mmCIF file of N, CA, C and O in Angstrom:
data_model
loop_
_atom_site.group_PDB
_atom_site.id
_atom_site.type_symbol
_atom_site.label_atom_id
_atom_site.label_comp_id
_atom_site.label_asym_id
_atom_site.label_seq_id
_atom_site.Cartn_x
_atom_site.Cartn_y
_atom_site.Cartn_z
ATOM 1 N N MET T 1 17.657 -27.995 12.205
ATOM 2 C CA MET T 1 18.573 -26.908 11.952
ATOM 3 C C MET T 1 18.027 -25.625 12.570
ATOM 4 O O MET T 1 16.877 -25.297 12.391
ATOM 5 N N ILE T 2 18.858 -24.923 13.311
ATOM 6 C CA ILE T 2 18.521 -23.590 13.810
ATOM 7 C C ILE T 2 19.571 -22.648 13.229
ATOM 8 O O ILE T 2 20.757 -22.853 13.411
ATOM 9 N N ALA T 3 19.117 -21.642 12.505
ATOM 10 C CA ALA T 3 20.066 -20.752 11.833
ATOM 11 C C ALA T 3 19.564 -19.314 11.847
ATOM 12 O O ALA T 3 18.386 -19.063 12.014
ATOM 13 N N GLY T 4 20.479 -18.392 11.655
ATOM 14 C CA GLY T 4 20.115 -17.005 11.450
ATOM 15 C C GLY T 4 19.902 -16.173 12.700
ATOM 16 O O GLY T 4 19.602 -15.001 12.601
ATOM 17 N N TRP T 5 20.052 -16.717 13.885
ATOM 18 C CA TRP T 5 19.746 -15.959 15.088
ATOM 19 C C TRP T 5 20.649 -14.746 15.262
ATOM 20 O O TRP T 5 20.258 -13.778 15.890
ATOM 21 N N ARG T 6 21.816 -14.754 14.683
ATOM 22 C CA ARG T 6 22.716 -13.596 14.793
ATOM 23 C C ARG T 6 22.146 -12.379 14.079
ATOM 24 O O ARG T 6 22.445 -11.250 14.424
ATOM 25 N N ASP T 7 21.336 -12.618 13.068
ATOM 26 C CA ASP T 7 20.718 -11.534 12.313
ATOM 27 C C ASP T 7 19.370 -11.123 12.894
ATOM 28 O O ASP T 7 18.682 -10.297 12.309
ATOM 29 N N GLY T 8 19.005 -11.716 14.004
ATOM 30 C CA GLY T 8 17.719 -11.400 14.608
ATOM 31 C C GLY T 8 16.569 -12.190 14.022
ATOM 32 O O GLY T 8 15.412 -11.901 14.298
ATOM 33 N N VAL T 9 16.892 -13.205 13.236
ATOM 34 C CA VAL T 9 15.870 -14.070 12.644
ATOM 35 C C VAL T 9 16.223 -15.500 13.003
ATOM 36 O O VAL T 9 17.365 -15.934 12.848
ATOM 37 N N LEU T 10 15.249 -16.230 13.492
ATOM 38 C CA LEU T 10 15.435 -17.630 13.857
ATOM 39 C C LEU T 10 14.720 -18.486 12.819
ATOM 40 O O LEU T 10 13.499 -18.407 12.682
ATOM 41 N N ALA T 11 15.481 -19.277 12.069
ATOM 42 C CA ALA T 11 14.900 -20.184 11.076
ATOM 43 C C ALA T 11 15.110 -21.612 11.575
ATOM 44 O O ALA T 11 16.251 -22.012 11.832
ATOM 45 N N VAL T 12 14.024 -22.347 11.735
ATOM 46 C CA VAL T 12 14.113 -23.719 12.243
ATOM 47 C C VAL T 12 13.417 -24.673 11.285
ATOM 48 O O VAL T 12 12.426 -24.324 10.651
ATOM 49 N N GLN T 13 13.960 -25.876 11.218
ATOM 50 C CA GLN T 13 13.358 -26.914 10.398
ATOM 51 C C GLN T 13 13.422 -28.225 11.178
ATOM 52 O O GLN T 13 14.506 -28.694 11.542
ATOM 53 N N ASN T 14 12.244 -28.774 11.461
ATOM 54 C CA ASN T 14 12.121 -30.060 12.151
ATOM 55 C C ASN T 14 12.858 -30.067 13.497
ATOM 56 O O ASN T 14 13.559 -31.010 13.822
ATOM 57 N N ARG T 15 12.693 -29.000 14.262
ATOM 58 C CA ARG T 15 13.283 -28.908 15.598
ATOM 59 C C ARG T 15 12.177 -29.036 16.638
ATOM 60 O O ARG T 15 11.007 -28.823 16.350
ATOM 61 N N THR T 16 12.556 -29.353 17.863
ATOM 62 C CA THR T 16 11.552 -29.463 18.913
ATOM 63 C C THR T 16 11.136 -28.069 19.384
ATOM 64 O O THR T 16 11.896 -27.102 19.249
ATOM 65 N N ILE T 17 9.936 -28.013 19.936
ATOM 66 C CA ILE T 17 9.465 -26.752 20.513
ATOM 67 C C ILE T 17 10.414 -26.321 21.630
ATOM 68 O O ILE T 17 10.692 -25.132 21.786
ATOM 69 N N SER T 18 10.960 -27.270 22.377
ATOM 70 C CA SER T 18 11.938 -26.929 23.427
ATOM 71 C C SER T 18 13.138 -26.201 22.841
ATOM 72 O O SER T 18 13.619 -25.216 23.408
ATOM 73 N N ASP T 19 13.635 -26.673 21.694
ATOM 74 C CA ASP T 19 14.773 -26.013 21.043
ATOM 75 C C ASP T 19 14.427 -24.578 20.650
ATOM 76 O O ASP T 19 15.228 -23.663 20.833
ATOM 77 N N VAL T 20 13.235 -24.402 20.094
ATOM 78 C CA VAL T 20 12.808 -23.079 19.642
ATOM 79 C C VAL T 20 12.645 -22.140 20.838
ATOM 80 O O VAL T 20 13.109 -20.996 20.806
ATOM 81 N N VAL T 21 12.017 -22.616 21.897
ATOM 82 C CA VAL T 21 11.830 -21.787 23.099
ATOM 83 C C VAL T 21 13.186 -21.409 23.693
ATOM 84 O O VAL T 21 13.392 -20.265 24.095
ATOM 85 N N GLU T 22 14.122 -22.351 23.717
ATOM 86 C CA GLU T 22 15.467 -22.042 24.226
ATOM 87 C C GLU T 22 16.143 -20.953 23.393
ATOM 88 O O GLU T 22 16.840 -20.099 23.928
ATOM 89 N N ALA T 23 15.926 -20.983 22.082
ATOM 90 C CA ALA T 23 16.525 -19.981 21.207
ATOM 91 C C ALA T 23 15.860 -18.613 21.371
ATOM 92 O O ALA T 23 16.524 -17.579 21.272
ATOM 93 N N ILE T 24 14.551 -18.601 21.639
ATOM 94 C CA ILE T 24 13.820 -17.338 21.819
ATOM 95 C C ILE T 24 14.046 -16.767 23.214
ATOM 96 O O ILE T 24 14.073 -15.553 23.395
ATOM 97 N N ARG T 25 14.231 -17.621 24.190
ATOM 98 C CA ARG T 25 14.271 -17.235 25.612
ATOM 99 C C ARG T 25 15.150 -16.028 25.942
ATOM 100 O O ARG T 25 14.740 -15.167 26.735
ATOM 101 N N PRO T 26 16.343 -15.863 25.395
ATOM 102 C CA PRO T 26 17.170 -14.702 25.766
ATOM 103 C C PRO T 26 16.645 -13.361 25.259
ATOM 104 O O PRO T 26 17.064 -12.314 25.750
ATOM 105 N N TRP T 27 15.747 -13.359 24.301
ATOM 106 C CA TRP T 27 15.337 -12.114 23.652
ATOM 107 C C TRP T 27 14.296 -11.307 24.415
ATOM 108 O O TRP T 27 14.449 -10.102 24.524
ATOM 109 N N PRO T 28 13.208 -11.894 24.922
ATOM 110 C CA PRO T 28 12.248 -11.057 25.662
ATOM 111 C C PRO T 28 12.729 -10.795 27.087
ATOM 112 O O PRO T 28 13.554 -11.534 27.621
ATOM 113 N N ARG T 29 12.194 -9.743 27.689
ATOM 114 C CA ARG T 29 12.478 -9.496 29.105
ATOM 115 C C ARG T 29 11.698 -10.494 29.943
ATOM 116 O O ARG T 29 10.596 -10.886 29.576
ATOM 117 N N GLY T 30 12.241 -10.903 31.059
ATOM 118 C CA GLY T 30 11.523 -11.790 31.970
ATOM 119 C C GLY T 30 11.714 -13.261 31.650
ATOM 120 O O GLY T 30 12.595 -13.647 30.896
ATOM 121 N N LEU T 31 10.835 -14.074 32.246
ATOM 122 C CA LEU T 31 10.914 -15.522 32.108
ATOM 123 C C LEU T 31 9.946 -16.037 31.048
ATOM 124 O O LEU T 31 8.797 -15.610 30.997
ATOM 125 N N LEU T 32 10.419 -16.977 30.260
ATOM 126 C CA LEU T 32 9.598 -17.687 29.292
ATOM 127 C C LEU T 32 9.677 -19.153 29.675
ATOM 128 O O LEU T 32 10.747 -19.764 29.598
ATOM 129 N N ILE T 33 8.542 -19.707 30.113
ATOM 130 C CA ILE T 33 8.514 -21.071 30.628
ATOM 131 C C ILE T 33 7.701 -21.961 29.698
ATOM 132 O O ILE T 33 6.600 -21.599 29.288
ATOM 133 N N LEU T 34 8.246 -23.130 29.400
ATOM 134 C CA LEU T 34 7.542 -24.139 28.610
ATOM 135 C C LEU T 34 7.026 -25.187 29.589
ATOM 136 O O LEU T 34 7.803 -25.818 30.298
ATOM 137 N N ARG T 35 5.714 -25.341 29.651
ATOM 138 C CA ARG T 35 5.086 -26.249 30.609
ATOM 139 C C ARG T 35 4.637 -27.511 29.882
ATOM 140 O O ARG T 35 3.830 -27.454 28.963
ATOM 141 N N GLY T 36 5.180 -28.641 30.283
ATOM 142 C CA GLY T 36 4.787 -29.919 29.708
ATOM 143 C C GLY T 36 5.873 -30.522 28.853
ATOM 144 O O GLY T 36 6.223 -29.977 27.808
ATOM 145 N N ALA T 37 6.408 -31.639 29.301
ATOM 146 C CA ALA T 37 7.493 -32.298 28.577
ATOM 147 C C ALA T 37 7.040 -32.754 27.193
ATOM 148 O O ALA T 37 7.795 -32.681 26.228
ATOM 149 N N ARG T 38 5.804 -33.225 27.082
ATOM 150 C CA ARG T 38 5.307 -33.716 25.802
ATOM 151 C C ARG T 38 5.244 -32.584 24.771
ATOM 152 O O ARG T 38 5.577 -32.776 23.612
ATOM 153 N N LEU T 39 4.810 -31.421 25.208
ATOM 154 C CA LEU T 39 4.749 -30.265 24.315
ATOM 155 C C LEU T 39 6.144 -29.943 23.787
ATOM 156 O O LEU T 39 6.333 -29.678 22.605
ATOM 157 N N GLY T 40 7.127 -29.996 24.639
ATOM 158 C CA GLY T 40 8.495 -29.665 24.258
ATOM 159 C C GLY T 40 9.090 -30.593 23.219
ATOM 160 O O GLY T 40 10.020 -30.227 22.507
ATOM 161 N N THR T 41 8.553 -31.800 23.087
ATOM 162 C CA THR T 41 9.102 -32.766 22.133
ATOM 163 C C THR T 41 8.472 -32.668 20.747
ATOM 164 O O THR T 41 8.964 -33.292 19.812
ATOM 165 N N ARG T 42 7.404 -31.889 20.616
ATOM 166 C CA ARG T 42 6.772 -31.734 19.301
ATOM 167 C C ARG T 42 7.721 -31.042 18.337
ATOM 168 O O ARG T 42 8.455 -30.140 18.708
ATOM 169 N N ARG T 43 7.714 -31.453 17.079
ATOM 170 C CA ARG T 43 8.601 -30.914 16.049
ATOM 171 C C ARG T 43 7.917 -29.783 15.287
ATOM 172 O O ARG T 43 6.729 -29.844 14.991
ATOM 173 N N VAL T 44 8.701 -28.734 14.998
ATOM 174 C CA VAL T 44 8.162 -27.558 14.319
ATOM 175 C C VAL T 44 9.136 -27.072 13.246
ATOM 176 O O VAL T 44 10.320 -27.388 13.275
ATOM 177 N N THR T 45 8.597 -26.300 12.329
ATOM 178 C CA THR T 45 9.373 -25.635 11.288
ATOM 179 C C THR T 45 8.835 -24.219 11.167
ATOM 180 O O THR T 45 7.619 -24.015 11.216
ATOM 181 N N GLY T 46 9.712 -23.243 11.041
ATOM 182 C CA GLY T 46 9.237 -21.869 10.901
ATOM 183 C C GLY T 46 10.369 -20.862 10.920
ATOM 184 O O GLY T 46 11.526 -21.197 11.156
ATOM 185 N N VAL T 47 9.995 -19.615 10.663
ATOM 186 C CA VAL T 47 10.929 -18.494 10.708
ATOM 187 C C VAL T 47 10.344 -17.469 11.680
ATOM 188 O O VAL T 47 9.187 -17.070 11.536
ATOM 189 N N TYR T 48 11.142 -17.050 12.656
ATOM 190 C CA TYR T 48 10.676 -16.172 13.727
ATOM 191 C C TYR T 48 11.599 -14.968 13.844
ATOM 192 O O TYR T 48 12.819 -15.096 13.859
ATOM 193 N N ASP T 49 11.005 -13.782 13.945
ATOM 194 C CA ASP T 49 11.745 -12.528 14.061
ATOM 195 C C ASP T 49 12.058 -12.280 15.531
ATOM 196 O O ASP T 49 11.171 -11.907 16.314
ATOM 197 N N LEU T 50 13.297 -12.472 15.912
ATOM 198 C CA LEU T 50 13.688 -12.342 17.315
ATOM 199 C C LEU T 50 13.780 -10.895 17.773
ATOM 200 O O LEU T 50 13.823 -10.632 18.967
ATOM 201 N N ARG T 51 13.788 -9.959 16.832
ATOM 202 C CA ARG T 51 13.784 -8.543 17.214
ATOM 203 C C ARG T 51 12.436 -8.158 17.814
ATOM 204 O O ARG T 51 12.317 -7.140 18.477
ATOM 205 N N HIS T 52 11.427 -8.992 17.568
ATOM 206 C CA HIS T 52 10.086 -8.814 18.126
ATOM 207 C C HIS T 52 9.688 -10.126 18.805
ATOM 208 O O HIS T 52 8.873 -10.887 18.278
ATOM 209 N N PRO T 53 10.286 -10.404 19.973
ATOM 210 C CA PRO T 53 10.117 -11.713 20.598
ATOM 211 C C PRO T 53 8.675 -12.058 20.957
ATOM 212 O O PRO T 53 8.279 -13.227 20.850
ATOM 213 N N GLN T 54 7.874 -11.077 21.366
ATOM 214 C CA GLN T 54 6.475 -11.385 21.701
ATOM 215 C C GLN T 54 5.713 -11.847 20.456
ATOM 216 O O GLN T 54 4.895 -12.762 20.518
ATOM 217 N N ALA T 55 6.010 -11.229 19.313
ATOM 218 C CA ALA T 55 5.388 -11.652 18.052
ATOM 219 C C ALA T 55 5.887 -13.036 17.644
ATOM 220 O O ALA T 55 5.116 -13.848 17.109
ATOM 221 N N ALA T 56 7.157 -13.327 17.899
ATOM 222 C CA ALA T 56 7.703 -14.651 17.588
ATOM 223 C C ALA T 56 7.027 -15.726 18.432
ATOM 224 O O ALA T 56 6.663 -16.789 17.929
ATOM 225 N N ILE T 57 6.828 -15.429 19.709
ATOM 226 C CA ILE T 57 6.144 -16.370 20.605
ATOM 227 C C ILE T 57 4.713 -16.594 20.138
ATOM 228 O O ILE T 57 4.234 -17.719 20.074
ATOM 229 N N LYS T 58 4.024 -15.520 19.770
ATOM 230 C CA LYS T 58 2.644 -15.635 19.297
ATOM 231 C C LYS T 58 2.569 -16.422 17.991
ATOM 232 O O LYS T 58 1.684 -17.252 17.803
ATOM 233 N N ALA T 59 3.514 -16.193 17.087
ATOM 234 C CA ALA T 59 3.524 -16.932 15.818
ATOM 235 C C ALA T 59 3.715 -18.425 16.057
ATOM 236 O O ALA T 59 3.026 -19.253 15.442
ATOM 237 N N LEU T 60 4.625 -18.778 16.952
ATOM 238 C CA LEU T 60 4.836 -20.186 17.302
ATOM 239 C C LEU T 60 3.566 -20.774 17.902
ATOM 240 O O LEU T 60 3.121 -21.854 17.516
ATOM 241 N N ALA T 61 2.965 -20.042 18.829
ATOM 242 C CA ALA T 61 1.750 -20.522 19.507
ATOM 243 C C ALA T 61 0.592 -20.680 18.524
ATOM 244 O O ALA T 61 -0.117 -21.700 18.547
ATOM 245 N N ASP T 62 0.395 -19.704 17.665
ATOM 246 C CA ASP T 62 -0.713 -19.766 16.704
ATOM 247 C C ASP T 62 -0.549 -20.920 15.725
ATOM 248 O O ASP T 62 -1.509 -21.605 15.397
ATOM 249 N N ALA T 63 0.667 -21.134 15.266
ATOM 250 C CA ALA T 63 0.914 -22.173 14.260
ATOM 251 C C ALA T 63 0.799 -23.584 14.825
ATOM 252 O O ALA T 63 0.421 -24.506 14.104
ATOM 253 N N TYR T 64 1.091 -23.744 16.104
ATOM 254 C CA TYR T 64 1.162 -25.096 16.668
ATOM 255 C C TYR T 64 0.219 -25.331 17.844
ATOM 256 O O TYR T 64 0.402 -26.280 18.606
ATOM 257 N N GLY T 65 -0.794 -24.496 17.985
ATOM 258 C CA GLY T 65 -1.818 -24.727 19.001
ATOM 259 C C GLY T 65 -1.304 -24.682 20.436
ATOM 260 O O GLY T 65 -1.674 -25.513 21.253
ATOM 261 N N ILE T 66 -0.469 -23.710 20.720
ATOM 262 C CA ILE T 66 0.107 -23.562 22.055
ATOM 263 C C ILE T 66 -0.639 -22.449 22.781
ATOM 264 O O ILE T 66 -0.903 -21.395 22.216
ATOM 265 N N LYS T 67 -0.953 -22.689 24.039
ATOM 266 C CA LYS T 67 -1.634 -21.691 24.857
ATOM 267 C C LYS T 67 -0.587 -20.782 25.504
ATOM 268 O O LYS T 67 0.389 -21.254 26.074
ATOM 269 N N ILE T 68 -0.810 -19.473 25.402
ATOM 270 C CA ILE T 68 0.068 -18.488 26.038
ATOM 271 C C ILE T 68 -0.649 -17.936 27.267
ATOM 272 O O ILE T 68 -1.759 -17.438 27.160
ATOM 273 N N THR T 69 -0.004 -18.035 28.418
ATOM 274 C CA THR T 69 -0.537 -17.440 29.645
ATOM 275 C C THR T 69 0.463 -16.383 30.101
ATOM 276 O O THR T 69 1.605 -16.700 30.427
ATOM 277 N N ARG T 70 0.026 -15.128 30.092
ATOM 278 C CA ARG T 70 0.878 -14.028 30.552
ATOM 279 C C ARG T 70 0.505 -13.714 32.000
ATOM 280 O O ARG T 70 -0.565 -13.193 32.259
ATOM 281 N N ILE T 71 1.397 -14.031 32.898
ATOM 282 C CA ILE T 71 1.175 -13.769 34.320
ATOM 283 C C ILE T 71 1.460 -12.295 34.606
ATOM 284 O O ILE T 71 0.774 -11.658 35.379
ATOM 285 N N SER T 72 2.477 -11.770 33.973
ATOM 286 C CA SER T 72 2.855 -10.364 34.101
ATOM 287 C C SER T 72 3.731 -10.021 32.892
ATOM 288 O O SER T 72 3.950 -10.856 32.026
ATOM 289 N N LEU T 73 4.253 -8.804 32.874
ATOM 290 C CA LEU T 73 5.187 -8.447 31.809
ATOM 291 C C LEU T 73 6.457 -9.287 31.871
ATOM 292 O O LEU T 73 7.194 -9.402 30.900
ATOM 293 N N TRP T 74 6.701 -9.886 33.024
ATOM 294 C CA TRP T 74 7.956 -10.583 33.274
ATOM 295 C C TRP T 74 7.827 -12.093 33.288
ATOM 296 O O TRP T 74 8.816 -12.783 33.478
ATOM 297 N N LEU T 75 6.610 -12.627 33.100
ATOM 298 C CA LEU T 75 6.425 -14.083 33.163
ATOM 299 C C LEU T 75 5.407 -14.533 32.127
ATOM 300 O O LEU T 75 4.240 -14.127 32.165
ATOM 301 N N VAL T 76 5.861 -15.380 31.189
ATOM 302 C CA VAL T 76 5.005 -15.944 30.148
ATOM 303 C C VAL T 76 5.160 -17.461 30.194
ATOM 304 O O VAL T 76 6.285 -17.980 30.226
ATOM 305 N N ILE T 77 4.017 -18.162 30.214
ATOM 306 C CA ILE T 77 4.016 -19.624 30.250
ATOM 307 C C ILE T 77 3.390 -20.151 28.968
ATOM 308 O O ILE T 77 2.293 -19.730 28.593
ATOM 309 N N LEU T 78 4.082 -21.069 28.309
ATOM 310 C CA LEU T 78 3.568 -21.733 27.122
ATOM 311 C C LEU T 78 3.170 -23.151 27.513
ATOM 312 O O LEU T 78 3.960 -23.875 28.123
ATOM 313 N N SER T 79 1.949 -23.553 27.164
ATOM 314 C CA SER T 79 1.470 -24.896 27.499
ATOM 315 C C SER T 79 0.566 -25.404 26.388
ATOM 316 O O SER T 79 0.172 -24.654 25.494
ATOM 317 N N GLU T 80 0.234 -26.683 26.461
ATOM 318 C CA GLU T 80 -0.667 -27.254 25.461
ATOM 319 C C GLU T 80 -2.048 -26.654 25.632
ATOM 320 O O GLU T 80 -2.524 -26.489 26.751
ATOM 321 N N SER T 81 -2.671 -26.358 24.517
ATOM 322 C CA SER T 81 -4.028 -25.824 24.578
ATOM 323 C C SER T 81 -4.996 -26.947 24.890
ATOM 324 O O SER T 81 -4.706 -28.125 24.675
ATOM 325 N N TYR T 82 -6.153 -26.595 25.386
ATOM 326 C CA TYR T 82 -7.189 -27.571 25.700
ATOM 327 C C TYR T 82 -7.561 -28.361 24.449
ATOM 328 O O TYR T 82 -7.755 -29.568 24.493
ATOM 329 N N VAL T 83 -7.609 -27.695 23.318
ATOM 330 C CA VAL T 83 -7.971 -28.356 22.057
ATOM 331 C C VAL T 83 -6.967 -29.445 21.724
ATOM 332 O O VAL T 83 -7.334 -30.555 21.347
ATOM 333 N N GLU T 84 -5.672 -29.154 21.863
ATOM 334 C CA GLU T 84 -4.644 -30.149 21.559
ATOM 335 C C GLU T 84 -4.733 -31.338 22.510
ATOM 336 O O GLU T 84 -4.555 -32.474 22.105
ATOM 337 N N LEU T 85 -5.005 -31.086 23.774
ATOM 338 C CA LEU T 85 -5.124 -32.170 24.738
ATOM 339 C C LEU T 85 -6.310 -33.069 24.423
ATOM 340 O O LEU T 85 -6.213 -34.287 24.488
ATOM 341 N N THR T 86 -7.442 -32.484 24.067
ATOM 342 C CA THR T 86 -8.627 -33.298 23.798
ATOM 343 C C THR T 86 -8.520 -34.034 22.467
ATOM 344 O O THR T 86 -9.129 -35.085 22.312
ATOM 345 N N LYS T 87 -7.751 -33.518 21.525
ATOM 346 C CA LYS T 87 -7.540 -34.249 20.271
ATOM 347 C C LYS T 87 -6.934 -35.612 20.561
ATOM 348 O O LYS T 87 -7.314 -36.612 19.978
ATOM 349 N N ASP T 88 -5.953 -35.634 21.446
ATOM 350 C CA ASP T 88 -5.304 -36.900 21.790
ATOM 351 C C ASP T 88 -6.241 -37.827 22.551
ATOM 352 O O ASP T 88 -6.219 -39.037 22.353
ATOM 353 N N LEU T 89 -7.046 -37.268 23.429
ATOM 354 C CA LEU T 89 -7.944 -38.091 24.230
ATOM 355 C C LEU T 89 -9.089 -38.678 23.416
ATOM 356 O O LEU T 89 -9.539 -39.784 23.663
ATOM 357 N N TYR T 90 -9.555 -37.901 22.468
ATOM 358 C CA TYR T 90 -10.735 -38.309 21.697
ATOM 359 C C TYR T 90 -10.400 -38.407 20.213
ATOM 360 O O TYR T 90 -11.105 -37.873 19.378
ATOM 361 N N ASP T 91 -9.349 -39.086 19.888
ATOM 362 C CA ASP T 91 -8.934 -39.226 18.499
ATOM 363 C C ASP T 91 -9.801 -40.300 17.844
ATOM 364 O O ASP T 91 -9.372 -41.433 17.642
ATOM 365 N N LEU T 92 -11.029 -39.924 17.508
ATOM 366 C CA LEU T 92 -11.974 -40.864 16.930
ATOM 367 C C LEU T 92 -11.983 -40.739 15.421
ATOM 368 O O LEU T 92 -11.819 -39.650 14.879
ATOM 369 N N PRO T 93 -12.191 -41.834 14.728
ATOM 370 C CA PRO T 93 -12.285 -41.736 13.270
ATOM 371 C C PRO T 93 -13.540 -40.998 12.853
ATOM 372 O O PRO T 93 -14.565 -41.039 13.536
ATOM 373 N N GLU T 94 -13.440 -40.282 11.729
ATOM 374 C CA GLU T 94 -14.610 -39.557 11.222
ATOM 375 C C GLU T 94 -15.594 -40.549 10.607
ATOM 376 O O GLU T 94 -15.210 -41.551 10.032
ATOM 377 N N ILE T 95 -16.876 -40.223 10.720
ATOM 378 C CA ILE T 95 -17.927 -41.085 10.173
ATOM 379 C C ILE T 95 -18.390 -40.539 8.840
ATOM 380 O O ILE T 95 -18.538 -39.399 8.631
#
């Protein structure tokens, strides 16, 4: 469910990161790019203030381990963090 965007608040429950990025994309100036198909399929839940899109992007990234790369004021790339990638590669049981 994606709701509330008309009020400047985006509330999502069990939606993909791609859905959330698409909903946030019109709010900041410039391009917001999601890099990595696998990242886009991850499911998230949260409430994001679209009146402050940079804070919404940071909240999404902080909560779900997404790396933010700011190329300029006009270009932001979201990608999987190194930590998230290595978790999958080295998913070893604890001793």
